[in-house]
CSV table of C-alpha atoms in Angstrom, one decimal:
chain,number,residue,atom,x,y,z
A,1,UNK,CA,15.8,10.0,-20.3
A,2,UNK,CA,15.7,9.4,-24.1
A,3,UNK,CA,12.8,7.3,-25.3
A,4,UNK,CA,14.7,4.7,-26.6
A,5,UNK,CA,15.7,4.3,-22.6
A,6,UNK,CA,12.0,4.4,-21.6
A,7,UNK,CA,11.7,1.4,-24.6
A,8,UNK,CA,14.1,-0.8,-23.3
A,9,UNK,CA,12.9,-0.3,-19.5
A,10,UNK,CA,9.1,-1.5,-20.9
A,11,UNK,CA,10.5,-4.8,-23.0
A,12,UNK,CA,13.2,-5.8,-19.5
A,13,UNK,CA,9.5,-5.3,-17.5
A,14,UNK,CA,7.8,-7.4,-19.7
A,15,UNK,CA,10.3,-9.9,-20.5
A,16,UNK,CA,10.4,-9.9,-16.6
A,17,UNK,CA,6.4,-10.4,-16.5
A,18,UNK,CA,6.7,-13.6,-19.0
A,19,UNK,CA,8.9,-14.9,-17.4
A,20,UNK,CA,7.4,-14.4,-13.7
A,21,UNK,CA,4.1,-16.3,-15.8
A,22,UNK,CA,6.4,-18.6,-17.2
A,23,UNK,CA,6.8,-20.1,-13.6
A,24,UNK,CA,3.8,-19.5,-12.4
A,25,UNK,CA,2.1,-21.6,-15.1
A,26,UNK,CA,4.7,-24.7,-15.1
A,27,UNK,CA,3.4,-25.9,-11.4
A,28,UNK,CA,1.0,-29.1,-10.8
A,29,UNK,CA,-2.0,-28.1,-9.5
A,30,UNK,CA,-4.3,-31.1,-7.5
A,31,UNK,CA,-8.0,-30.7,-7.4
A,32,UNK,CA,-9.8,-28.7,-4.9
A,33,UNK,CA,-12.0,-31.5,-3.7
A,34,UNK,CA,-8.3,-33.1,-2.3
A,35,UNK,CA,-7.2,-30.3,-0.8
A,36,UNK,CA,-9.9,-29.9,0.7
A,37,UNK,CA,-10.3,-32.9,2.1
A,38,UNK,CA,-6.2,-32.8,3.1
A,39,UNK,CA,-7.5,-29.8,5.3
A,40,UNK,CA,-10.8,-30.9,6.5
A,41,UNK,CA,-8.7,-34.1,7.9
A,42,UNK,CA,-6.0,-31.6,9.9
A,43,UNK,CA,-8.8,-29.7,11.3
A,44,UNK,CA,-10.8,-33.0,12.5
A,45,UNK,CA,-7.2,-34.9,13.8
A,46,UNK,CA,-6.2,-31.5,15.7
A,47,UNK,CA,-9.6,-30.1,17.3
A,48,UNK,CA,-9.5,-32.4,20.3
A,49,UNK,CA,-6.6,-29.9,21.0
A,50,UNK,CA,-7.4,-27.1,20.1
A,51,UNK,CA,-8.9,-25.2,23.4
A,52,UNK,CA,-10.7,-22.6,22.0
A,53,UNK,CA,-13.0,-24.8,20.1
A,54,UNK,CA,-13.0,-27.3,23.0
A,55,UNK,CA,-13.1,-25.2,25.9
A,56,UNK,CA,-10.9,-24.6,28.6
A,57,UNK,CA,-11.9,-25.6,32.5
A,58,UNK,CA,-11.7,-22.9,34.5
A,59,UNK,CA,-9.2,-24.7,37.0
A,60,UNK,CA,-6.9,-24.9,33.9
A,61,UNK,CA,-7.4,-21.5,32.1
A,62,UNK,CA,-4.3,-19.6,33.2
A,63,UNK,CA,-5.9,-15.9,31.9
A,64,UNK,CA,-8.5,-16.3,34.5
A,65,UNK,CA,-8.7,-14.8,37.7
A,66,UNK,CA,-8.0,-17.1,40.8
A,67,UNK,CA,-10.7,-15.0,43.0
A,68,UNK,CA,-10.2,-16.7,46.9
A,69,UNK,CA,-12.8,-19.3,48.1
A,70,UNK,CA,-14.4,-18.4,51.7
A,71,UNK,CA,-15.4,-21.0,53.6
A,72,UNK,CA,-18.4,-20.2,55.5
B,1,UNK,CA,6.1,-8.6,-34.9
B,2,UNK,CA,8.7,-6.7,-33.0
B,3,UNK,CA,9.6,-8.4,-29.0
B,4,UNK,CA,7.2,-6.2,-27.6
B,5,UNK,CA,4.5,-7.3,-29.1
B,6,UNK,CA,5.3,-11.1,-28.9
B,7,UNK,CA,5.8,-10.3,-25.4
B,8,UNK,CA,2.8,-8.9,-24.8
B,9,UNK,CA,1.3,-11.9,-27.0
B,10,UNK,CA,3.1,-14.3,-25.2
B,11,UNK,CA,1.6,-13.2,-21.6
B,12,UNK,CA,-1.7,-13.2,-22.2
B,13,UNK,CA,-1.6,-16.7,-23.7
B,14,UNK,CA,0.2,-17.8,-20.1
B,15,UNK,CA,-2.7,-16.2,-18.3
B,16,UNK,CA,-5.4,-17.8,-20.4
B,17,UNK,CA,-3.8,-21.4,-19.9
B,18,UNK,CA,-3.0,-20.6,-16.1
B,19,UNK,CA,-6.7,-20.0,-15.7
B,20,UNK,CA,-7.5,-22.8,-17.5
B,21,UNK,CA,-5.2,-25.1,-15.4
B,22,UNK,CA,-6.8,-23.6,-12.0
B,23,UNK,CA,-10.6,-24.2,-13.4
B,24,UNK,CA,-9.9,-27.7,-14.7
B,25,UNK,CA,-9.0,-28.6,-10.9
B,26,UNK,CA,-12.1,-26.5,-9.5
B,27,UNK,CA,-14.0,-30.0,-9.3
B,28,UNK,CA,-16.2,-28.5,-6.2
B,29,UNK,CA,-15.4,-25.4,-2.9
B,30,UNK,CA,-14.1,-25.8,0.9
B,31,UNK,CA,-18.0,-25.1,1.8
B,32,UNK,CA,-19.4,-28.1,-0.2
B,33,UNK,CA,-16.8,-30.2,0.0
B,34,UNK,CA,-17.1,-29.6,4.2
B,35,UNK,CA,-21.2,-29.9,3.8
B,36,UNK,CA,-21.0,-32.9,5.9
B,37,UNK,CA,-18.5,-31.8,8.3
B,38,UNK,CA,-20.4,-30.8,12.1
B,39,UNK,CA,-20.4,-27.3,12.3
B,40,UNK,CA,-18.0,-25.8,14.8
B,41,UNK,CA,-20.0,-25.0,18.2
B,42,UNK,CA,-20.9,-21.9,18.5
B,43,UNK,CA,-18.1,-19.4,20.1
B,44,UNK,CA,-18.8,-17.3,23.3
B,45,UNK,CA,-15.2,-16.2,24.3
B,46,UNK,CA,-15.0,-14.2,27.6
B,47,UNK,CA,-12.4,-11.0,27.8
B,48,UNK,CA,-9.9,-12.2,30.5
B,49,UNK,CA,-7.7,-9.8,31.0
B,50,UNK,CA,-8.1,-5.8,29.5
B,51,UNK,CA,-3.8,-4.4,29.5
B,52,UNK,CA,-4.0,-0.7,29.5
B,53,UNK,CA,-1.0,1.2,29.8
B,54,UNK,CA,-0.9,2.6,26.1
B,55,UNK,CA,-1.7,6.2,25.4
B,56,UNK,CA,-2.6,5.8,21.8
B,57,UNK,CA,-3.6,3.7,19.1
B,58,UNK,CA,-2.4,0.1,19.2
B,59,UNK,CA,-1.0,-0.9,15.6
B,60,UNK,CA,0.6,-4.6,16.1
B,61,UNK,CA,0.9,-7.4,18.9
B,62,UNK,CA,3.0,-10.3,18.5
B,63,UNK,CA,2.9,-13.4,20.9
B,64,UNK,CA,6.2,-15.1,22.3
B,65,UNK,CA,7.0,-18.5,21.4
B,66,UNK,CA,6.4,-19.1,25.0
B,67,UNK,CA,2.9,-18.4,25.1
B,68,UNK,CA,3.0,-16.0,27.9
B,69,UNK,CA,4.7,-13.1,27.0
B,70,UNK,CA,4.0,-10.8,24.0
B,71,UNK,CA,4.8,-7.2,22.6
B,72,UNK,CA,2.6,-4.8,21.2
B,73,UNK,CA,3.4,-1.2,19.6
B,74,UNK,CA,1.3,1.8,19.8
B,75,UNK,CA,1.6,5.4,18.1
B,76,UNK,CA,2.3,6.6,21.3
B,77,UNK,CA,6.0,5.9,20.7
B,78,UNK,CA,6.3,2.5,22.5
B,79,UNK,CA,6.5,-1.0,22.7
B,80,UNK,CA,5.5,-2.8,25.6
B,81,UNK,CA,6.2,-6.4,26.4
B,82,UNK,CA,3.4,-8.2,29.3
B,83,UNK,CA,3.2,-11.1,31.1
B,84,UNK,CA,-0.1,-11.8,29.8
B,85,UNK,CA,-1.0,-14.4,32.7
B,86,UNK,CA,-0.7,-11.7,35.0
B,87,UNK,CA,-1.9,-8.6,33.0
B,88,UNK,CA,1.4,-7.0,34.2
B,89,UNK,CA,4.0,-4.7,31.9
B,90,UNK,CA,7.3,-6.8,31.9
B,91,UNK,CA,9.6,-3.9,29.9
B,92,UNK,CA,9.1,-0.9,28.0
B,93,UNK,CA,11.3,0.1,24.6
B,94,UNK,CA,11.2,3.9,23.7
B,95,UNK,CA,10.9,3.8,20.2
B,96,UNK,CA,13.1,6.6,18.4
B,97,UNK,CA,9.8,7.1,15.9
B,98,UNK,CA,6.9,6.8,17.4
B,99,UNK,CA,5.2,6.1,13.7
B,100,UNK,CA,5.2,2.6,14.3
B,101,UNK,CA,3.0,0.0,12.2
B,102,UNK,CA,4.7,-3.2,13.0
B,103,UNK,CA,6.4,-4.9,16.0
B,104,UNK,CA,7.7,-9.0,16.3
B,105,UNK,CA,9.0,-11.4,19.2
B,106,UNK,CA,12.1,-13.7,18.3
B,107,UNK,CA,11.1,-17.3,18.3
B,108,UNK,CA,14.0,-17.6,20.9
B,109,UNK,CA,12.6,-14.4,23.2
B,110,UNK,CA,15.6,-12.6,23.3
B,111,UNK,CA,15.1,-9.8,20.8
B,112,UNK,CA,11.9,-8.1,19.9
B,113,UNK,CA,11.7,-5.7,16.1
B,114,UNK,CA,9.6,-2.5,15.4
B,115,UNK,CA,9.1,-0.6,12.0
B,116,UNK,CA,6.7,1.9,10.6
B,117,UNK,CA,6.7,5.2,8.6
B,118,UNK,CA,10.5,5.8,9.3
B,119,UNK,CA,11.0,3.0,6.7
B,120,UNK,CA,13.4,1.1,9.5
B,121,UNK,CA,13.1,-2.2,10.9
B,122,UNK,CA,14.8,-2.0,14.6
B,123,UNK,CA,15.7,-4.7,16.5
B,124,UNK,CA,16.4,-4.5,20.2
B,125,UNK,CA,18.0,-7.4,23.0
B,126,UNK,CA,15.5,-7.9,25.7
B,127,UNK,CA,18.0,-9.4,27.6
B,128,UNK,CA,21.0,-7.5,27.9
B,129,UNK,CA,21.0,-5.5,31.4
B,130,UNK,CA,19.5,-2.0,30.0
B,131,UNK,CA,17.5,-3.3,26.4
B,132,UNK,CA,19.8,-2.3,23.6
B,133,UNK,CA,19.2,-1.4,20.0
B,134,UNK,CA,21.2,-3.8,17.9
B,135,UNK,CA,20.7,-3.1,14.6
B,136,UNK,CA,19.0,-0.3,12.6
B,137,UNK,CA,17.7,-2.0,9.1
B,138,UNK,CA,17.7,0.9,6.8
B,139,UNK,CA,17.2,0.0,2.6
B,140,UNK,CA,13.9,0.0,2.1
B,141,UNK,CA,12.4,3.6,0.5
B,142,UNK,CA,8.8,3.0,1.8
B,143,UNK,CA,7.5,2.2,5.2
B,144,UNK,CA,7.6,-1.2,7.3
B,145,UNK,CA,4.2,-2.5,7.5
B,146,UNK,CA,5.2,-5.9,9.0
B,147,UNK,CA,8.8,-8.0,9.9
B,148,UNK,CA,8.8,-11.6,11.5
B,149,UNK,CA,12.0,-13.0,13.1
B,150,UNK,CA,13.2,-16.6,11.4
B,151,UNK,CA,15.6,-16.9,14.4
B,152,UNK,CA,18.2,-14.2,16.2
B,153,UNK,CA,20.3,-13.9,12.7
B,154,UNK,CA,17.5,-13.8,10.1
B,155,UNK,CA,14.3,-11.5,9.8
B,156,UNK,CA,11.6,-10.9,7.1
B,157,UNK,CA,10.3,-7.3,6.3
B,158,UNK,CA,7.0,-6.6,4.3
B,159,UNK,CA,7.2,-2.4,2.9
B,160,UNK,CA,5.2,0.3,1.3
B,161,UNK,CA,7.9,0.2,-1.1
B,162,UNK,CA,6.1,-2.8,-3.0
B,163,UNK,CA,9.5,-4.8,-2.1
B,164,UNK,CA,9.7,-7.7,1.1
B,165,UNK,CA,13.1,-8.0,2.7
B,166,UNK,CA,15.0,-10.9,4.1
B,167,UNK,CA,17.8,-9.1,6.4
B,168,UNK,CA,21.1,-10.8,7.9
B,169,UNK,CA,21.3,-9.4,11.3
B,170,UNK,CA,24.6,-9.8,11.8
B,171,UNK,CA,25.6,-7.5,8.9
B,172,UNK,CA,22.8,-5.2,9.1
B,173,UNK,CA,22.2,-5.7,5.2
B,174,UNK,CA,19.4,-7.3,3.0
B,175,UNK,CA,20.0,-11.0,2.1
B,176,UNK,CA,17.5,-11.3,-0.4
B,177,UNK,CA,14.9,-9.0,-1.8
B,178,UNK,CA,11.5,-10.0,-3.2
B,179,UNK,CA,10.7,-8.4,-6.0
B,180,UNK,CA,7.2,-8.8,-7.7
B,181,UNK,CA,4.2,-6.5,-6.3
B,182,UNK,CA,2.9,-3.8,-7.8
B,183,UNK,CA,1.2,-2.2,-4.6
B,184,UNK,CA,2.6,-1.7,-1.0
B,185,UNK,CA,3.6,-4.7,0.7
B,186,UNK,CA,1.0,-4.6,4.2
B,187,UNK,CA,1.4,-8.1,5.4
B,188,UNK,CA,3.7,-11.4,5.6
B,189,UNK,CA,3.4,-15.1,7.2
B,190,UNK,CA,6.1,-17.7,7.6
B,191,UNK,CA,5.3,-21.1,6.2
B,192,UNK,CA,5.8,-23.6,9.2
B,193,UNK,CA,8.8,-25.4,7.5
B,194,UNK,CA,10.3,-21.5,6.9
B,195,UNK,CA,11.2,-22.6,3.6
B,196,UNK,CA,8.5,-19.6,1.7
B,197,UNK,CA,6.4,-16.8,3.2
B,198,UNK,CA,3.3,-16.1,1.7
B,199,UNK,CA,3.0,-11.8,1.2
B,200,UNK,CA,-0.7,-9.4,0.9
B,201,UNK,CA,-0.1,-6.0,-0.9
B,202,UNK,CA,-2.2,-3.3,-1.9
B,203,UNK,CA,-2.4,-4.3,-4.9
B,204,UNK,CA,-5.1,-6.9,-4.1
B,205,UNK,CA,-2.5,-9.9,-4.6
B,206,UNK,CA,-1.3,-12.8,-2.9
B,207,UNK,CA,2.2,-13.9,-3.5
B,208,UNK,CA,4.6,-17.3,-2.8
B,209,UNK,CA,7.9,-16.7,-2.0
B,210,UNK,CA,11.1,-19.2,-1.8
B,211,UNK,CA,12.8,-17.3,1.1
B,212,UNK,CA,16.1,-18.8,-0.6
B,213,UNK,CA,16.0,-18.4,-4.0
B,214,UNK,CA,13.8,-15.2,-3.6
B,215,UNK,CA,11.6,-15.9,-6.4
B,216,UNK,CA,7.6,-15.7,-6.5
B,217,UNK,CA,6.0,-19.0,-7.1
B,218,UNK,CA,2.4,-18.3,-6.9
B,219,UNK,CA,0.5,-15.7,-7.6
B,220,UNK,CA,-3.4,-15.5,-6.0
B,221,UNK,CA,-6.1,-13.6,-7.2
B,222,UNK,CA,-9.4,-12.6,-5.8
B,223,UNK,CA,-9.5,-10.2,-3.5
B,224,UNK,CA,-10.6,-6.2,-4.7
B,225,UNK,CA,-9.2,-4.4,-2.3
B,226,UNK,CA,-5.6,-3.9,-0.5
B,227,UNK,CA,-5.3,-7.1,1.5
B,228,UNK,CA,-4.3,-6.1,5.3
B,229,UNK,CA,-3.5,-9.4,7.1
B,230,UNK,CA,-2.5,-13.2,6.4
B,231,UNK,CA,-1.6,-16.1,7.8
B,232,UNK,CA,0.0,-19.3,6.7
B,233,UNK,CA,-2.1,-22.2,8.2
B,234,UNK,CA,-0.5,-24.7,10.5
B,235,UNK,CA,-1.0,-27.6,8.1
B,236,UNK,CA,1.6,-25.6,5.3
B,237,UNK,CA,-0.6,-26.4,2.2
B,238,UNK,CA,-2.6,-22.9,2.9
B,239,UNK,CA,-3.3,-19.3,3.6
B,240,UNK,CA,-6.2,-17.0,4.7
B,241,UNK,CA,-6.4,-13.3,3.8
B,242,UNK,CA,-8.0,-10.4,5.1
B,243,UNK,CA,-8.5,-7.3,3.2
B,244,UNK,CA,-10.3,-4.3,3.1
B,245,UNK,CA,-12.7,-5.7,0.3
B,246,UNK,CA,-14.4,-6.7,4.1
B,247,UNK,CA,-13.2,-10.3,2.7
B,248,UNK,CA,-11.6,-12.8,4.3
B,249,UNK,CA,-10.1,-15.6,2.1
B,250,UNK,CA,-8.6,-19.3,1.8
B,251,UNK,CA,-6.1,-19.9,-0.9
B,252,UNK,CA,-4.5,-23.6,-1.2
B,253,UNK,CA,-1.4,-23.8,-2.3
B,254,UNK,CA,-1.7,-27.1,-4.1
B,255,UNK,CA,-5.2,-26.1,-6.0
B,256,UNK,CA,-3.3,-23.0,-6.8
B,257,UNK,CA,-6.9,-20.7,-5.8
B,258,UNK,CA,-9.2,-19.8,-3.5
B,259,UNK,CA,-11.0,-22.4,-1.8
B,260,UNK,CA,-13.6,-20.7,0.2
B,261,UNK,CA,-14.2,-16.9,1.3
B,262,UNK,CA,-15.9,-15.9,4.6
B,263,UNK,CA,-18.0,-12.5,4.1
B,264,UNK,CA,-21.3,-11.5,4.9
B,265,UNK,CA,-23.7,-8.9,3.2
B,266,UNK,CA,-24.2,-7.2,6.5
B,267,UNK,CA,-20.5,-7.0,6.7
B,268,UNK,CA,-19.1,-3.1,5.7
B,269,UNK,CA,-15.7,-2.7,7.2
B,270,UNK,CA,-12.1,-3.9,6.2
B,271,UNK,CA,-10.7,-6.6,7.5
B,272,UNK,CA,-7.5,-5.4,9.6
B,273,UNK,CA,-5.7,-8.3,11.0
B,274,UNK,CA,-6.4,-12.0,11.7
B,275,UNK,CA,-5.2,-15.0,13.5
B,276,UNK,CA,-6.2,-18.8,13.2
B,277,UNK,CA,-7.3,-21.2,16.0
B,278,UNK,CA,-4.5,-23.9,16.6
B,279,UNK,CA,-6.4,-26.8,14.6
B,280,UNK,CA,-7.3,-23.6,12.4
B,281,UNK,CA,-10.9,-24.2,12.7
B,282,UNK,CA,-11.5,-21.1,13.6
B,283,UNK,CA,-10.1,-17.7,12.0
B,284,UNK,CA,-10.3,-14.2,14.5
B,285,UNK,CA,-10.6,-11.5,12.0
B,286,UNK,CA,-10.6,-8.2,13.0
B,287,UNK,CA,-12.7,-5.3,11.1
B,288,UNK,CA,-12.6,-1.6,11.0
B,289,UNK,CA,-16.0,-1.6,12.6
B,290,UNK,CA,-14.7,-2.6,16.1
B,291,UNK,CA,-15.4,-6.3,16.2
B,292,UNK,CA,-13.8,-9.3,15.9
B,293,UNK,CA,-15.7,-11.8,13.8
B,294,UNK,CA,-14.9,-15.4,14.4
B,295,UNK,CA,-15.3,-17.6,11.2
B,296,UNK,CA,-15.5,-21.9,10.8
B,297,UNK,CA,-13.0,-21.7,8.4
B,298,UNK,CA,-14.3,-25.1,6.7
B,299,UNK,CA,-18.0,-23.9,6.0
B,300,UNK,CA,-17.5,-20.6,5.9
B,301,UNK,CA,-20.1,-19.2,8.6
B,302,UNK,CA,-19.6,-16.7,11.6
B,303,UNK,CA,-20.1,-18.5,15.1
B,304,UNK,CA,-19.1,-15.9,17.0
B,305,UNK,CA,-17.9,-12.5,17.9
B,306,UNK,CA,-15.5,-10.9,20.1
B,307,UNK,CA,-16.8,-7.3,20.9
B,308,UNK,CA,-15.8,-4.6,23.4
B,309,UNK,CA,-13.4,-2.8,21.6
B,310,UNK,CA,-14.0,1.2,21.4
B,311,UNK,CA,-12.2,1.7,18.2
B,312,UNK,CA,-10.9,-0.4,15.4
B,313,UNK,CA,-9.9,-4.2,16.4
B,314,UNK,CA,-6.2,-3.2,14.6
B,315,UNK,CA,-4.4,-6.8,15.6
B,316,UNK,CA,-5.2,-10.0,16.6
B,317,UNK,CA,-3.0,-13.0,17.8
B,318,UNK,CA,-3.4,-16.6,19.0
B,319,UNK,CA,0.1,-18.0,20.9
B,320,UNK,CA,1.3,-21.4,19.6
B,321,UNK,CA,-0.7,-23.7,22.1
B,322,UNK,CA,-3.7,-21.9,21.5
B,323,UNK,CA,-5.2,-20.9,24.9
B,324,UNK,CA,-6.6,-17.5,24.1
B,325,UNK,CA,-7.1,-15.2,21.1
B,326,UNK,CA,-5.2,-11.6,21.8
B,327,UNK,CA,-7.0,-8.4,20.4
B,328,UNK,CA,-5.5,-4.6,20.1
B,329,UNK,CA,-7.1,-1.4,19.0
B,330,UNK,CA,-7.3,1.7,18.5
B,331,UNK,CA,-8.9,2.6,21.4
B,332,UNK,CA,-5.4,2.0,23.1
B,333,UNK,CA,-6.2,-1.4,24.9
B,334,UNK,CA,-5.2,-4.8,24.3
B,335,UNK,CA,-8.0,-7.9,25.5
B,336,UNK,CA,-7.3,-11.4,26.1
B,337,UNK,CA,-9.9,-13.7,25.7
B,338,UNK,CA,-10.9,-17.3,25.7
């Protein structure tokens, strides 16, 4: 590979990289406080359904074990 | 100034103002913003059901969209799909390399994929009489550390190659392919709406990608160490990360950083794999050191731990409705708790 090859290869990668920060640059950003809250709202509207925070009642936990009742 | 140099000029100048742009927004952190949040209760999950029937390390488990059935792919040449309700082995795929790193369930349950140091994604039909290989995905030139199924025509690869993958699998051949890491690509998670995929390398990057234009969109920094696992949260809008910094992370996608980061000085050991509570509350992280550490992902603490694994907790995964928290390792077993 002649050099002048090797040169062209490094100016396409870093044409590539501006580019690449280009984008990366142009997007809105909001402010961490919102999404925060945005997130801290999902978590409190879905943990009333979520069941390994709530817990799970044994009669409704299908992993558990069924073991047989005796009657004595 | 020759191009190069006004290149070079012209990046650092994008870097300075996209720092800029993320620290004017940094107006406070998950933890403080959540200081008045209840803390979660503290966790005490029971092991339900222990699956043995591997005969080596476990690597990857994926649940089914029906939140009984899953797959899970060990180094000793297999993948085997359970009932988890009953603890029982519902098929068995032979896998033509037993290297395996990565397996995935189909949202629709009829086809399951497996990839690993034989740089192949295969794909299998559960439901044909004998289970069939259907397709051999063979382009990438490093090995498959991850794939997720967007439906029975569509799959996503991650790869040591540094490239991710979007495969048509009626023609066998790569869609799109994402091009931006510098380090080998160890993880991916579908957003829920399918439209991007977030990606963790070994490069210590996070990436955005538009599964349809195939373009990175966001870049996220933080992590010093190759990041092993991630996973889009339910609500879209962000991400956690694990990585063998011993870090786990939360990167919005709107504030365009890190929110909050769950570690702990006593902590030593990479994090290998994680999975997220179904209100995501709660993040399962899995570390080298045999544990499973259970994190409130708002405020940042540990309230609780899963342990009884021999060996490295390698995988971890919650089904869609959220009933139990699956973990594999190393030590060849898989435990289902809740």
């Amino acid at each position: 590979m002649s050099s002048k090859m090797v040169g062209s290869n490094n100016l396409a990668h870093a044409r590539r990289m501006v580019q690449q920060l280009r984008v990366e640059a142009s997007i809105e950003r909001i402010k961490v406080s919102k999404a925060s809250a945005d997130l801290m709202r999902y978590c409190g509207e879905n943990a009333k359904y979520d069941p390994l925070l709530m817990g799970i009642p044994a009669s409704e936990n299908p992993f558990k074990d069924k073991k047989p009742c005796t009657i004595l | 100034m020759g191009e190069m140099e006004q290149m070079k000029k012209e990046a650092e100048a994008l870097k300075t103002q996209i720092e800029a742009a993320r620290k004017a927004v940094h107006d406070t952190d998950m933890a403080s913003a959540a200081s008045g949040v209840a803390p979660a209760p503290r966790v005490q999950l029971k092991t339900r059901k222990n699956l043995k029937g591997h005969l080596a390390k476990i690597y990857a488990m994926h649940w089914s969209t029906d939140n009984r059935l899953m797959v899970s792919a060990s180094q000793d040449g297999k993948l085997l799909i359970w009932d988890s309700h009953t603890g029982n082995k519902v098929n068995a795929v032979p896998l033509k390399s037993s290297w395996v790193m990565t397996c995935a369930y189909a949202p629709s349950g009829n086809l399951v994929a497996s990839g690993g140091l034989d740089n192949m994604c295969t794909v299998y039909n559960l439901k044909t009489p004998v289970i069939k290989t259907v397709k051999e995905l063979d382009a990438h030139t490093g090995y498959l550390s991850c794939a997720r199924f967007l439906s029975d025509t569509e799959i996503l690869t991650a790869s040591g190659d540094t490239t991710c993958a979007l495969w048509d699998l009626e023609t066998g051949k790569q869609k799109t392919v994402f091009l931006n890491h510098v380090g080998d690509c160890m993880c991916l998670s579908l957003s829920p709406d399918m439209n991007s995929f977030v990606s963790g390398a070994c490069d210590s990057l996070a990436k955005l990608w538009d599964i349809r234009d195939g373009q990175c969109k966001q870049t996220f920094q933080g992590h010093t160490s190759d990041i092993n696992a991630i996973s889009f949260l339910p609500s879209g809008n962000a991400f956690i990360t694990g990585s063998d910094d011993c870090t786990c992370k939360m990167y919005d996608l709107r504030a365009d950083q890190e929110v909050i980061g769950y570690q702990d000085a006593a902590l030593n050991s990479g994090v290998t794999s994680l999975a997220l509570s179904m209100s995501a509350r709660l993040i399962f992280a899995g570390y080298d050191d045999f544990n499973c550490n259970i994190w409130d992902s708002l405020k940042g603490e540990k309230v609780g731990v899963l342990s009884g694994h021999d060996n490295r907790v390698s995988c971890t995964g919650v089904p869609p409705d959220g009933m139990c928290v699956c973990t594999g390792s190393w030590d060849s077993f898989l435990k289902i708790w809740n």
